CSV table of C-alpha atoms and ligand atoms in Angstrom, one decimal:
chain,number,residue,atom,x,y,z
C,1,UNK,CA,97.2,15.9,-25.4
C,2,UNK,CA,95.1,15.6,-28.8
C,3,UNK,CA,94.3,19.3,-28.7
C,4,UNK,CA,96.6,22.2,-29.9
C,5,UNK,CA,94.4,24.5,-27.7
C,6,UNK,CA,95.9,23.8,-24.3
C,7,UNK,CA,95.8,27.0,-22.2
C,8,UNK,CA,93.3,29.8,-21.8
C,9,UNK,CA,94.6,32.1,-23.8
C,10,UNK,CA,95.6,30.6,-26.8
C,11,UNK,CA,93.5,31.6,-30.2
C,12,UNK,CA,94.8,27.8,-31.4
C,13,UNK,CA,91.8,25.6,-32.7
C,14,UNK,CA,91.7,22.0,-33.5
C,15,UNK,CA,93.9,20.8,-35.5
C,16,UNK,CA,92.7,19.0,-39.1
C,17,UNK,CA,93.0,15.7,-37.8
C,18,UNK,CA,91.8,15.8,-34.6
C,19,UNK,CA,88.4,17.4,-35.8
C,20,UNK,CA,88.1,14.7,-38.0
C,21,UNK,CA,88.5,12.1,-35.4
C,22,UNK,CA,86.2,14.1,-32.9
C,23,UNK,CA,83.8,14.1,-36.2
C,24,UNK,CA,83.7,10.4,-36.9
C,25,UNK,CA,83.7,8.6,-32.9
C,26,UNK,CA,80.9,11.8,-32.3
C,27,UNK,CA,78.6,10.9,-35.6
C,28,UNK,CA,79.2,7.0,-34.8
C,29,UNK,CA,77.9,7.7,-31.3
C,30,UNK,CA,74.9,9.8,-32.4
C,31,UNK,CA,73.9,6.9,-35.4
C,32,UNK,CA,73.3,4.6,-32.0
C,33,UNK,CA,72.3,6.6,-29.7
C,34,UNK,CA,70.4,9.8,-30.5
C,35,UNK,CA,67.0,10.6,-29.4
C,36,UNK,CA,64.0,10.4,-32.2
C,37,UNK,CA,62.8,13.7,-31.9
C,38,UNK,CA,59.8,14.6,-33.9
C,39,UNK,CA,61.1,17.1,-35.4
C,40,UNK,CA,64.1,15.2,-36.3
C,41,UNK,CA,62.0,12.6,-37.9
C,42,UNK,CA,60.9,14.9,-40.9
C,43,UNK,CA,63.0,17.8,-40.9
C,44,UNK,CA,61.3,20.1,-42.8
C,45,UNK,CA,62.5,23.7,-42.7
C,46,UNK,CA,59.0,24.4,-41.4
C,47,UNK,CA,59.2,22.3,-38.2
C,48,UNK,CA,63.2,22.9,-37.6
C,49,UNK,CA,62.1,26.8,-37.5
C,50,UNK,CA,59.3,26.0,-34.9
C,51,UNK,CA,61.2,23.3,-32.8
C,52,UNK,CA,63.9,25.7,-32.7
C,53,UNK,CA,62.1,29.1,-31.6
C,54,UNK,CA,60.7,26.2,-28.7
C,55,UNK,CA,63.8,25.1,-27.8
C,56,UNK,CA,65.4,28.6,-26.8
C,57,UNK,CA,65.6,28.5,-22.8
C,58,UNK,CA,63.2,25.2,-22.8
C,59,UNK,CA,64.1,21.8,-23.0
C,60,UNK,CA,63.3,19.3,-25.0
C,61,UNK,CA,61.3,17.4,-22.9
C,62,UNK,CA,58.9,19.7,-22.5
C,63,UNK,CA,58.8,21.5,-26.0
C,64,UNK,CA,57.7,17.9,-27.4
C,65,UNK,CA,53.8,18.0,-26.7
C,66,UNK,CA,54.0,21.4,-27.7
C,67,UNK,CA,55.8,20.9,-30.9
C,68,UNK,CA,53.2,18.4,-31.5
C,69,UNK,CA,50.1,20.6,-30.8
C,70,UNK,CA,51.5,23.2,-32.6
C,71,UNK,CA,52.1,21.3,-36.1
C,72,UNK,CA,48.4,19.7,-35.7
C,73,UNK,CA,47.0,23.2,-35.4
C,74,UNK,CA,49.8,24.9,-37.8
C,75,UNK,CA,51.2,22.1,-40.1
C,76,UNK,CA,52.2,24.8,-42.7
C,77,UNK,CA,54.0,28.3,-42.5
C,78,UNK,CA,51.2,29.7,-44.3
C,79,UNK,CA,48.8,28.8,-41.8
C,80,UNK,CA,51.4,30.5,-39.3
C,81,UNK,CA,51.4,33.5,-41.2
C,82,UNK,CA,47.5,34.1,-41.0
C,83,UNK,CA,46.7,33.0,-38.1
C,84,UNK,CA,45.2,35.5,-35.4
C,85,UNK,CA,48.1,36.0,-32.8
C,86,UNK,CA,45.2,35.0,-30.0
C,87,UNK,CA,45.5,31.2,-31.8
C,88,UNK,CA,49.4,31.6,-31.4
C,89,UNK,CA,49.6,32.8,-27.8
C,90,UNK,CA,47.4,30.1,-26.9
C,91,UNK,CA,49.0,27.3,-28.7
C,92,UNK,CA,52.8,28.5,-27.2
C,93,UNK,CA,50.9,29.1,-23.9
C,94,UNK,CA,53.2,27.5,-20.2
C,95,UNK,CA,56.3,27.9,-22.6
C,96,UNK,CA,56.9,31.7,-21.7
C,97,UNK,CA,59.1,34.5,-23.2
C,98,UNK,CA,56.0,35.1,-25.3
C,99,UNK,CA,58.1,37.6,-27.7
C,100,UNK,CA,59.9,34.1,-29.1
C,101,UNK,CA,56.2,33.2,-30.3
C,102,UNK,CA,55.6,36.4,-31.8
C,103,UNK,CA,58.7,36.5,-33.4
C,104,UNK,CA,57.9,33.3,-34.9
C,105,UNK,CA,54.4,34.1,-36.4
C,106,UNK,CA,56.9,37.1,-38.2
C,107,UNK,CA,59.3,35.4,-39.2
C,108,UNK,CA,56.8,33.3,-41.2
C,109,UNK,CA,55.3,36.2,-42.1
C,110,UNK,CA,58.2,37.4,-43.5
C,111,UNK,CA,59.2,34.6,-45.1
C,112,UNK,CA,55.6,34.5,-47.0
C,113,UNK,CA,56.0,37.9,-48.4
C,114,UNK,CA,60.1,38.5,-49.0
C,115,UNK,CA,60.3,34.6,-49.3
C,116,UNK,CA,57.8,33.7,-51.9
C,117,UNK,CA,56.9,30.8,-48.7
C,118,UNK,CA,60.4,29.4,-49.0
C,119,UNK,CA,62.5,29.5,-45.5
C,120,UNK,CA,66.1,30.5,-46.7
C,121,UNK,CA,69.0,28.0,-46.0
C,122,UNK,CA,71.7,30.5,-46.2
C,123,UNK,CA,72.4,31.8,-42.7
C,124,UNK,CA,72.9,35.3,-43.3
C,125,UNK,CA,69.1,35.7,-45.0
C,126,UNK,CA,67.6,33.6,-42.2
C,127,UNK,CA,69.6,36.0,-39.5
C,128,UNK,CA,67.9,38.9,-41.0
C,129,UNK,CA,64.2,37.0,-39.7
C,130,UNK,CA,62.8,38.5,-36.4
C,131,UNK,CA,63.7,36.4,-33.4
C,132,UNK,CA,66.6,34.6,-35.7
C,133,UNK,CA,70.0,35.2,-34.3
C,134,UNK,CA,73.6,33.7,-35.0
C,135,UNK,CA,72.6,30.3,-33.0
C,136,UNK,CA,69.4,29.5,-34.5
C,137,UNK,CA,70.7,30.2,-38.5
C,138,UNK,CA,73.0,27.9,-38.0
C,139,UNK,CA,70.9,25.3,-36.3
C,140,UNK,CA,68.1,26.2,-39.3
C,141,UNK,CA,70.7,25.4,-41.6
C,142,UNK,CA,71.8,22.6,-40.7
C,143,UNK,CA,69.5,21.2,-39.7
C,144,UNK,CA,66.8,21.8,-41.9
C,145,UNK,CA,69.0,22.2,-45.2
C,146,UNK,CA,71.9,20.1,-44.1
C,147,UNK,CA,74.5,22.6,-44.6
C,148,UNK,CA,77.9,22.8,-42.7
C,149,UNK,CA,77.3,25.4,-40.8
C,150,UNK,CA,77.9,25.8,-36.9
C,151,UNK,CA,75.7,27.0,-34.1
C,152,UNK,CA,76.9,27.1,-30.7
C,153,UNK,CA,74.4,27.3,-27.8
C,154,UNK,CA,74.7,26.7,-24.4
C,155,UNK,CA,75.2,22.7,-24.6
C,156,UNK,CA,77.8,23.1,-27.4
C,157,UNK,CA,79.8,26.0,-25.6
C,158,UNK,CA,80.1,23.7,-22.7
C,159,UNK,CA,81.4,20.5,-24.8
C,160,UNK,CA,84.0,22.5,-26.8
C,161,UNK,CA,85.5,24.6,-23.9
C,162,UNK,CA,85.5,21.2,-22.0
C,163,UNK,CA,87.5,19.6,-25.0
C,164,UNK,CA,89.8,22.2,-25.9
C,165,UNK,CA,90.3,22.9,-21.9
C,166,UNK,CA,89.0,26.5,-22.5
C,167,UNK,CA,89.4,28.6,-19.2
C,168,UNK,CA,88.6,31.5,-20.1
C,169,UNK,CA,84.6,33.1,-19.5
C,170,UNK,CA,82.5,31.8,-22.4
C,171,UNK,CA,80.5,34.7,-22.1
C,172,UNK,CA,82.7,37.6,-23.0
C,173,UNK,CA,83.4,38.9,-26.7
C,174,UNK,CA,86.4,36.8,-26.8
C,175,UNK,CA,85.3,33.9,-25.2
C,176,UNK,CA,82.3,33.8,-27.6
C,177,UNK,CA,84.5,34.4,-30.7
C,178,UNK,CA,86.6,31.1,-29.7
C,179,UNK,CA,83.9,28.9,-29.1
C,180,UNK,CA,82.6,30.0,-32.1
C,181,UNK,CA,85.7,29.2,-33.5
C,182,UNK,CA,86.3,25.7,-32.7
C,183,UNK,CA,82.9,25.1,-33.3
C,184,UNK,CA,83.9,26.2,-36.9
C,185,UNK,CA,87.2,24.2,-37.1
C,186,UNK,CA,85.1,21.0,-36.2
C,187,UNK,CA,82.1,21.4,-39.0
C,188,UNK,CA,82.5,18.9,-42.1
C,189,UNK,CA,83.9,20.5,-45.3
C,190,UNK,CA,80.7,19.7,-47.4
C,191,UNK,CA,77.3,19.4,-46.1
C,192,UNK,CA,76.4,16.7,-43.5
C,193,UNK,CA,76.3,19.6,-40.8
C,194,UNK,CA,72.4,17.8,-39.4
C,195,UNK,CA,74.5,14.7,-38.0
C,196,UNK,CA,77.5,16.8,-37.4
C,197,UNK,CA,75.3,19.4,-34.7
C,198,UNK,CA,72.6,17.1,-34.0
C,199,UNK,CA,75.6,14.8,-32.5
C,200,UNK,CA,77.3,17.5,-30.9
C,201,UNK,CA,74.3,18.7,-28.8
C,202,UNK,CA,73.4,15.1,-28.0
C,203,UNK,CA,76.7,14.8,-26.1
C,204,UNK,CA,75.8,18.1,-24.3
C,205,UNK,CA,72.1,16.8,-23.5
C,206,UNK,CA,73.1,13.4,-22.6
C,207,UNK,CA,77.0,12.8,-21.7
C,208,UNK,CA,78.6,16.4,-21.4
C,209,UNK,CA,75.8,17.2,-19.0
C,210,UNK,CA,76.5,20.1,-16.6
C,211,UNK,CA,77.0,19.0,-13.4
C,212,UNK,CA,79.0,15.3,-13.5
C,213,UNK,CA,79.8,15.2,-16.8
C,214,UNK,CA,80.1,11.5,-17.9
C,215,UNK,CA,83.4,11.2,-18.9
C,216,UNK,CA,83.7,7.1,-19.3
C,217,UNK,CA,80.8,6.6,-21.2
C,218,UNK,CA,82.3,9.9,-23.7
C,219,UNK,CA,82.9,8.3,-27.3
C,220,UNK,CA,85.5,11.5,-27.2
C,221,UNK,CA,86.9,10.8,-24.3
C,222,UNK,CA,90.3,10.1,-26.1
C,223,UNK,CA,90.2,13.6,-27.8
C,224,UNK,CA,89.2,16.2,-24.9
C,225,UNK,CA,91.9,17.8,-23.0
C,226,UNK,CA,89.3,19.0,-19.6
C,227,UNK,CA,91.5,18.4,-16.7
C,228,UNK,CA,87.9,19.3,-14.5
C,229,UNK,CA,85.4,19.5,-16.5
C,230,UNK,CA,82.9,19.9,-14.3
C,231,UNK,CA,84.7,23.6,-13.8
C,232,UNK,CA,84.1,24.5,-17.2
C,233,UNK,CA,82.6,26.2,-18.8
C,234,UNK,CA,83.8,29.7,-16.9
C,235,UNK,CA,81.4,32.1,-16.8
C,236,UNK,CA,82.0,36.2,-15.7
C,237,UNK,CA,79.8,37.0,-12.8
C,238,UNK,CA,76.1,36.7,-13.0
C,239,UNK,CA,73.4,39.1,-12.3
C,240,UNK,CA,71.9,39.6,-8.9
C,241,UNK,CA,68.6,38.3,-8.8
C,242,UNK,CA,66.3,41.0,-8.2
C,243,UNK,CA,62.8,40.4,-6.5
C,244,UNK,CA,59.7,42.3,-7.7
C,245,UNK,CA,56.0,42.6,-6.7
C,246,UNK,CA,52.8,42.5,-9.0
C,247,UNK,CA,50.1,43.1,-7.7
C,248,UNK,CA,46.7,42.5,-9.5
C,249,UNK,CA,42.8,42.2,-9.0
C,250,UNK,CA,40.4,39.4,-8.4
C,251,UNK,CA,37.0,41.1,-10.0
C,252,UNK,CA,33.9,39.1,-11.0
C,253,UNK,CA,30.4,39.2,-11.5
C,254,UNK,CA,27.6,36.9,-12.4
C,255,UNK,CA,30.2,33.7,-12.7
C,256,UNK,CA,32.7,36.2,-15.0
C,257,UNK,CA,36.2,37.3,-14.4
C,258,UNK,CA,37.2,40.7,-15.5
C,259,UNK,CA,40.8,40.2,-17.6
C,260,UNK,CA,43.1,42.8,-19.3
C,261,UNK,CA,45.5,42.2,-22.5
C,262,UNK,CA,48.9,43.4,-22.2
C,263,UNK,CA,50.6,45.3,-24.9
C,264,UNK,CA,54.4,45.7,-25.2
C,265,UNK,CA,57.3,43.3,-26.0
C,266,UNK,CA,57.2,41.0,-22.7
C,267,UNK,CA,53.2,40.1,-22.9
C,268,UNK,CA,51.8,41.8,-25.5
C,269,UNK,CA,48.5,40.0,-26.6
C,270,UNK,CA,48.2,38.3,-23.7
C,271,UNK,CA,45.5,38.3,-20.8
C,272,UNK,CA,46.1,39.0,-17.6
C,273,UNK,CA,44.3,39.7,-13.8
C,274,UNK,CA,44.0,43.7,-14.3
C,275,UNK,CA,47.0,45.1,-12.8
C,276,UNK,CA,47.2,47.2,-9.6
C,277,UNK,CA,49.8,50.1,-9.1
C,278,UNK,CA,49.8,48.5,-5.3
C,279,UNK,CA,49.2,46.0,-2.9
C,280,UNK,CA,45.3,45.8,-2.1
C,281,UNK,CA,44.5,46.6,1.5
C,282,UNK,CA,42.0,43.3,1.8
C,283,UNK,CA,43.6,39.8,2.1
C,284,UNK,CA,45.4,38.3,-0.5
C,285,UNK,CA,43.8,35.6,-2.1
C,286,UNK,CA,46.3,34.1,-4.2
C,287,UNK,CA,50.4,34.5,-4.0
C,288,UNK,CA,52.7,32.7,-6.0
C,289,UNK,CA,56.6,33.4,-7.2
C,290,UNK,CA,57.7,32.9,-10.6
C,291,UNK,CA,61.4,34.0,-12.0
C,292,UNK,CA,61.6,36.2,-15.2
C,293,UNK,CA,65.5,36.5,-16.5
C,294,UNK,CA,66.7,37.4,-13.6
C,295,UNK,CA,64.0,38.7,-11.6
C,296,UNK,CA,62.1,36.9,-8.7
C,297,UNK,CA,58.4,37.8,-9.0
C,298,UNK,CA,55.8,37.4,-6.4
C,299,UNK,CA,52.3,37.8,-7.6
C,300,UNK,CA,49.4,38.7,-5.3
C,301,UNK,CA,45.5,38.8,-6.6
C,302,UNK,CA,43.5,41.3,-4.5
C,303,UNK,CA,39.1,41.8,-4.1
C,304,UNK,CA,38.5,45.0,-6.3
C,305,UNK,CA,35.5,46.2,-7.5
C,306,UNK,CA,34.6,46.6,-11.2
C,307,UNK,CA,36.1,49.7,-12.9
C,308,UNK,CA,33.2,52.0,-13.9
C,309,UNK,CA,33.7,52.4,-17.3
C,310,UNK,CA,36.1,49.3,-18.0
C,311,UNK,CA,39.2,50.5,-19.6
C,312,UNK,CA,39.6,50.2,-23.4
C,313,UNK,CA,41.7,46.3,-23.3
C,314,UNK,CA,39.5,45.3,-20.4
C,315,UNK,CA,37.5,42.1,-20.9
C,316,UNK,CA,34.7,40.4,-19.0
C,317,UNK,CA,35.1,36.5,-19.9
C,318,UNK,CA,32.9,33.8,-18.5
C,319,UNK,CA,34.1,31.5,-16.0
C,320,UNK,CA,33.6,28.4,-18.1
C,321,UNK,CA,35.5,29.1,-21.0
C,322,UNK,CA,38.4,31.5,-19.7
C,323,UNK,CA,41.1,28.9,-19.2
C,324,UNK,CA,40.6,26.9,-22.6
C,325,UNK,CA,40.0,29.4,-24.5
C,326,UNK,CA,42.7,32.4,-23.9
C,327,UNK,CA,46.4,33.5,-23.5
C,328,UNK,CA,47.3,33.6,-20.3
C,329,UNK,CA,50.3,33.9,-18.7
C,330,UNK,CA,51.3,30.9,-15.9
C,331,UNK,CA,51.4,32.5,-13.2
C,332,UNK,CA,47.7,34.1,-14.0
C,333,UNK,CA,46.5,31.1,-15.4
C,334,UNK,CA,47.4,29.4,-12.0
C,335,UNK,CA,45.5,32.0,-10.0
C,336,UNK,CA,42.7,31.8,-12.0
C,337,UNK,CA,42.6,27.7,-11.9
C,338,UNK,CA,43.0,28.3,-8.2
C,339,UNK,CA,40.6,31.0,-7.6
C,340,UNK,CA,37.8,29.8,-10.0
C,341,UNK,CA,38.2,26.4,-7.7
C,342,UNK,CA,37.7,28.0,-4.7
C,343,UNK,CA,34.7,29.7,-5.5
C,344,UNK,CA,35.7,33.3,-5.4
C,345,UNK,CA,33.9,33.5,-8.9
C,346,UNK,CA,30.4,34.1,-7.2
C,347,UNK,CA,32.0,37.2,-5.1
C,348,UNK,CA,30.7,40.2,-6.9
T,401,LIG,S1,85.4,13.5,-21.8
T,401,LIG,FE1,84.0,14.3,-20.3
T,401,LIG,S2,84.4,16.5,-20.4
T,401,LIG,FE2,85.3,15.7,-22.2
T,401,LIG,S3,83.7,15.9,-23.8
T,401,LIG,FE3,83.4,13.9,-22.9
T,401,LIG,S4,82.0,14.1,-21.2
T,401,LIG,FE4,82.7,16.2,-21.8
């Protein structure tokens, strides 16, 4: 047993040596085997703060050609700042949770005008950014500034409460505050906290996976106490899923489709097939589910007529141009790509 932490309960971290054992086999590991991400290539602060609003609840293989349009488009903060939010909707369009990609055209706003440009490296400032919780500072920080600092997220938690044999839920107040913990008792004393997390999160990408962890290829095999790892992390109970209905309408004219823009935190500034308080009562010409958190949403586009006056965000935008051009949600940029196919633009 190379842990102190044995049993649930216990507030015991690791001890000195042991982290510094777990430190070295883990940064030897990473120096052969980590993954060239571009945004671990050239670490800017500006690129770490993008990659990392991506990377919340995406992963990284699909944040890549993202990461890369967005720096072509955006290579500077500044440029983030003023862009119009239409050019940022669109470039974070497919990833979802749209509020992450307003929070990032604030935070860089923020950091124009409180900043003087400059991204903080202290975790505390770069917490009080919108969209910038306890997670991402430390990630920012180390890795854009190299600092010693920890950030736990989902792929950590599940590595230390396998090596420390953690059987308590992860997701309560206290199992949170032990992670956090031995994520703490594990960081460098000085600086080198890019290898340190970047290494740490490799072995939960690519070893420590979730389901059949791979223990004998694990250059910390020797130093984690899991008995069954494949039972950790414990988690309390989770939500219901709850199913919904949307309902919205299919209206065109001369080769045009009618969109609305949504306002409000889950899809503000996007467009959207106007929305209808219920079902249509004429056949459904497009369905498709899609889960938000932890909802189960099925979509259904409807025939209606054109509103007589259009309301105020309503939008007539030619069928040519709709799909490149605009911020549209996935599920309503499939119906669209679907509908538009089929022909249903020359209904009027
Ligand atoms: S030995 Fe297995 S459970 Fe322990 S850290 Fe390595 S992969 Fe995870």
């Amino acid at each position: 047993m190379s842990v102190t932490q044995e049993l649930s309960d216990s507030d015991c971290g690791f001890e000195p040596s042991v982290a510094e054992g777990i430190r070295s086999r883990l940064a030897d590991w990473f120096l052969v085997t980590g993954r060239e991400l571009p945004w671990r290539e050239n670490p800017s602060p500006y690129a770490v703060l993008v990659s990392e609003f991506m990377l919340q609840q995406t992963q990284v293989v699909t944040v890549i050609p993202y990461f890369l349009r967005w720096m072509e488009a955006l290579p500077q903060l500044a440029d983030l700042a003023a862009a119009p939010e239409s050019t940022v909707l669109h470039l974070w369009q497919g990833l979802g949770y749209y509020s992450r990609a307003r929070n990032l055209q604030r935070a860089a706003q923020v950091v124009m005008e409180q900043f003087q440009g400059r991204i903080p490296s202290d975790p505390a400032l770069l917490k009080t950014l919108p969209g910038v919780g306890a997670y991402s500072a430390g990630a920012i920080a180390s890795f854009a500034f190299d600092r010693a600092e920890a950030a736990v997220d989902a792929n950590i938690a599940r590595v230390l409460s396998r090596v420390a044999n953690y059987q308590l839920p992860v997701d309560t107040p206290k199992g949170t505050r032990h992670i956090w913990r031995l994520a703490n008792d594990l960081l460098p004393a000085a600086g080198g906290g890019r290898l340190h997390t970047s290494a740490l999160m490799e072995l939960g990408a690519l070893v420590c996976v979730a389901k059949n962890p791979r223990c004998l290829e694990c250059p910390i095999q020797r130093d984690c106490a899991a008995v069954e790892p494949g039972q950790l992390p414990r988690k309390g109970p989770r939500r219901a899923t709850v199913k919904m209905d949307e309902w919205a309408a299919w209206i065109v004219r001369d080769s045009e489709v009618l969109l609305e823009q949504q306002h409000g935190r889950r899809a503000g500034g996007m467009w959207k097939l106007p929305p209808l308080q219920e079902a249509g009562t004429g056949p459904v010409l497009f369905e498709t589910v899609y889960p938000f958190t932890h909802h189960k949403v099925t979509l259904r586009i409807f025939e209606a007529p054109a509103p007589e006056p259009l309301g105020e965000s309503q939008r007539w935008f030619t069928r040519d141009s709709v799909i490149a051009d605009t911020a549209l949600p996935t599920a309503h940029r499939k119906a669209l790509q679907v509908l538009l196919n089929s022909g249903k633009a020359a209904l009027s």
